[in-house]
Amino acid sequence: ADTAIITRAGDGRSLLINAGTLTLKNIILDGAKDSFKAQGDGGLASNVGTLNLNNTVLRNSAATGKGGAIYSTGTVNLPAGVAVTGNKAPNGSAIYVADGAMNMTGGRITGNTGASDGAVATDNPEARINLSDSPVIFDNTDGDGNAANLYSDSDNVINVVAPGLAQHRAAPGVGILGIGARLPVEVQ
């Protein structure tokens, strides 16, 4: 299948999903972070509805707020064939789950850089991060070069039904996934 490449040509985000469902298939969204960035949350997309990514790459985006690639209060679905890489934001360098859910059943979130939080982050106890099958969240770092893959500073649960996540590296004392101190992780 042919892949379309959409490159940001100015400051601001590329997509705003206010309601409903948007499915991206065979798309590369390039944030051109060396030239442009989103002011505020959601470097490439701000999602209130449902965002389905199929064989999609979200890359090279920067946001001054939360979510280098995606800021979501709705639902984000990431199956196999999705890559979120090379993004940058102070909090949630790849995806910030402000509310709703992120369901990752495959794909890769790698090479993202944040100031302090993980590549996938939340601070809302109602938000859900569900990882199953064979997702890869790996080699994401904070401003000091420490592993920063998953982060929460609230009392929510990251549901993990993915035995492959056990091989991921984290900085000493941070936890197997680079998780905030108070976060319970349920591995099934």
Coordinates of C-alpha atoms in Angstrom, one line a residue:
A1 CA 0.0 0.0 0.0
D2 CA 1.2 3.5 -0.7
T3 CA 2.0 5.7 2.2
A4 CA 1.2 9.5 2.2
I5 CA 3.5 11.8 4.0
I6 CA 2.1 14.9 5.7
T7 CA 4.7 17.4 7.0
R8 CA 3.9 20.3 9.3
A9 CA 4.6 23.6 7.5
G10 CA 4.2 26.0 10.5
D11 CA 3.8 26.2 14.2
G12 CA 0.7 24.5 15.6
R13 CA -0.7 21.0 15.6
S14 CA -1.6 19.0 12.5
L15 CA -4.9 17.5 13.7
L16 CA -7.7 18.5 16.0
I17 CA -10.2 15.8 16.7
N18 CA -13.1 17.4 18.6
A19 CA -15.5 14.5 18.4
G20 CA -16.3 11.3 16.5
T21 CA -13.7 8.9 15.1
L22 CA -10.7 9.5 12.9
T23 CA -8.8 6.6 11.4
L24 CA -5.4 7.2 9.8
K25 CA -4.1 4.4 7.6
N26 CA -0.8 4.3 5.7
I27 CA 0.1 7.9 6.8
I28 CA 3.3 9.4 8.0
L29 CA 2.8 12.6 10.0
D30 CA 6.1 14.5 10.3
G31 CA 6.2 17.4 12.8
A32 CA 9.3 19.0 11.3
K33 CA 10.4 19.7 14.9
D34 CA 13.7 21.3 13.9
S35 CA 11.7 24.1 12.2
F36 CA 8.3 24.1 13.9
K37 CA 6.5 23.2 17.2
A38 CA 3.0 23.2 18.6
Q39 CA 2.4 25.8 21.3
G40 CA 0.7 24.0 24.1
D41 CA -0.5 20.4 24.2
G42 CA -0.5 17.9 21.3
G43 CA 2.4 18.3 18.9
L44 CA 0.7 16.5 16.0
A45 CA -2.8 15.8 17.3
S46 CA -5.2 16.8 20.0
N47 CA -7.9 14.1 20.5
V48 CA -11.2 14.4 22.2
G49 CA -12.9 11.6 20.2
T50 CA -11.4 8.3 19.0
L51 CA -8.2 8.2 17.1
N52 CA -7.3 4.9 15.3
L53 CA -3.8 4.6 13.9
N54 CA -3.2 1.8 11.3
N55 CA 0.2 1.5 9.7
T56 CA 0.9 5.0 10.7
V57 CA 4.0 6.8 11.8
L58 CA 4.0 9.9 14.1
R59 CA 7.5 11.4 14.1
N60 CA 9.7 14.4 14.7
S61 CA 7.2 16.5 16.5
A62 CA 7.6 19.0 19.4
A63 CA 5.1 20.6 21.8
T64 CA 5.7 23.2 24.5
G65 CA 3.1 21.5 26.7
K66 CA 2.0 17.8 27.1
G67 CA 2.1 15.2 24.4
G68 CA 4.9 15.5 21.8
A69 CA 2.8 13.6 19.2
I70 CA -0.6 13.2 20.8
Y71 CA -2.5 14.8 23.7
S72 CA -5.7 12.8 24.3
T73 CA -8.8 13.1 26.5
G74 CA -10.6 10.5 24.3
T75 CA -9.4 7.1 23.1
V76 CA -6.3 6.3 21.1
N77 CA -5.8 2.9 19.5
L78 CA -2.3 1.8 18.4
P79 CA -2.1 -1.7 16.8
A80 CA 0.9 -3.4 15.2
G81 CA 2.4 -1.4 12.4
V82 CA 2.3 1.9 14.3
A83 CA 5.4 3.9 15.2
V84 CA 5.7 7.0 17.4
T85 CA 9.3 8.1 17.3
G86 CA 11.5 11.2 17.6
N87 CA 9.0 13.4 19.4
K88 CA 9.7 15.8 22.2
A89 CA 7.6 17.5 25.0
P90 CA 8.1 18.4 28.6
N91 CA 5.5 15.8 29.7
G92 CA 4.5 12.7 27.7
S93 CA 7.2 13.0 25.1
A94 CA 5.1 10.8 22.7
I95 CA 1.6 10.5 24.1
Y96 CA -0.1 12.2 27.0
V97 CA -3.3 10.6 28.2
A98 CA -5.1 13.3 30.0
D99 CA -8.3 11.3 30.2
G100 CA -9.9 8.4 28.4
A101 CA -7.7 5.5 27.3
M102 CA -4.7 4.5 25.2
N103 CA -5.0 1.0 24.0
M104 CA -1.7 -0.3 22.6
T105 CA -1.8 -3.8 21.1
G106 CA 1.4 -3.6 19.1
G107 CA 3.5 -1.0 17.4
R108 CA 6.6 0.9 18.7
I109 CA 7.0 4.0 20.9
T110 CA 10.8 4.6 20.7
G111 CA 13.3 7.4 20.7
N112 CA 11.2 10.1 22.3
T113 CA 12.6 12.7 24.7
G114 CA 10.9 14.6 27.6
A115 CA 12.0 16.9 30.4
S116 CA 10.9 14.6 33.2
D117 CA 7.9 12.3 32.4
G118 CA 7.8 9.2 30.2
A119 CA 7.1 8.8 26.6
V120 CA 3.5 7.7 27.6
A121 CA 2.3 9.7 30.6
T122 CA -0.7 10.6 32.6
D123 CA -1.6 12.4 35.8
N124 CA -5.3 11.5 35.9
P125 CA -6.4 8.6 38.1
E126 CA -9.3 8.1 35.7
A127 CA -7.1 7.7 32.6
R128 CA -6.3 4.2 31.4
I129 CA -3.2 2.9 29.6
N130 CA -3.8 -0.6 28.3
L131 CA -0.9 -2.6 26.9
S132 CA -1.4 -6.0 25.3
D133 CA -0.1 -8.4 22.8
S134 CA 3.4 -7.2 21.6
P135 CA 3.8 -3.4 22.2
V136 CA 7.3 -2.0 22.3
I137 CA 7.9 1.1 24.5
F138 CA 11.7 1.4 24.6
D139 CA 14.7 3.7 24.5
N140 CA 12.7 6.8 25.5
T141 CA 14.6 9.2 27.8
D142 CA 14.1 12.2 30.1
G143 CA 16.2 15.4 30.1
D144 CA 19.0 13.6 32.0
G145 CA 19.2 10.6 29.7
N146 CA 17.4 8.2 32.1
A147 CA 14.8 5.7 30.8
A148 CA 11.4 7.3 30.7
N149 CA 9.0 5.0 29.0
L150 CA 5.8 5.0 31.1
Y151 CA 4.9 7.5 33.8
S152 CA 2.1 8.4 36.1
D153 CA 2.0 10.6 39.2
S154 CA -1.6 9.5 40.0
D155 CA -3.1 6.4 41.5
N156 CA -4.2 4.9 38.1
V157 CA -3.3 1.5 36.8
I158 CA -1.5 0.6 33.7
N159 CA -2.9 -2.8 32.5
V160 CA -0.2 -5.0 31.0
V161 CA -1.1 -8.2 29.2
A162 CA 2.2 -8.3 27.3
P163 CA 4.9 -10.7 28.5
G164 CA 7.4 -9.1 26.1
L165 CA 7.5 -5.9 28.1
A166 CA 9.5 -7.6 30.8
Q167 CA 12.6 -7.3 28.6
H168 CA 12.5 -3.5 28.6
R169 CA 15.3 -1.5 30.3
A170 CA 14.9 1.2 32.9
A171 CA 17.2 3.3 35.0
P172 CA 18.2 1.8 38.4
G173 CA 15.5 2.4 41.0
V174 CA 12.9 3.5 38.4
G175 CA 11.2 0.2 37.7
I176 CA 11.1 -2.1 34.8
L177 CA 9.2 0.3 32.7
G178 CA 10.5 3.6 34.0
I179 CA 7.3 4.2 36.0
G180 CA 6.6 6.9 38.6
A181 CA 6.9 5.8 42.2
R182 CA 3.2 5.5 43.1
L183 CA 1.9 3.7 40.0
P184 CA 0.5 0.2 40.4
V185 CA 1.2 -2.0 37.4
E186 CA -0.9 -5.1 36.9
V187 CA 0.8 -7.7 34.8
Q188 CA -1.5 -10.5 33.6

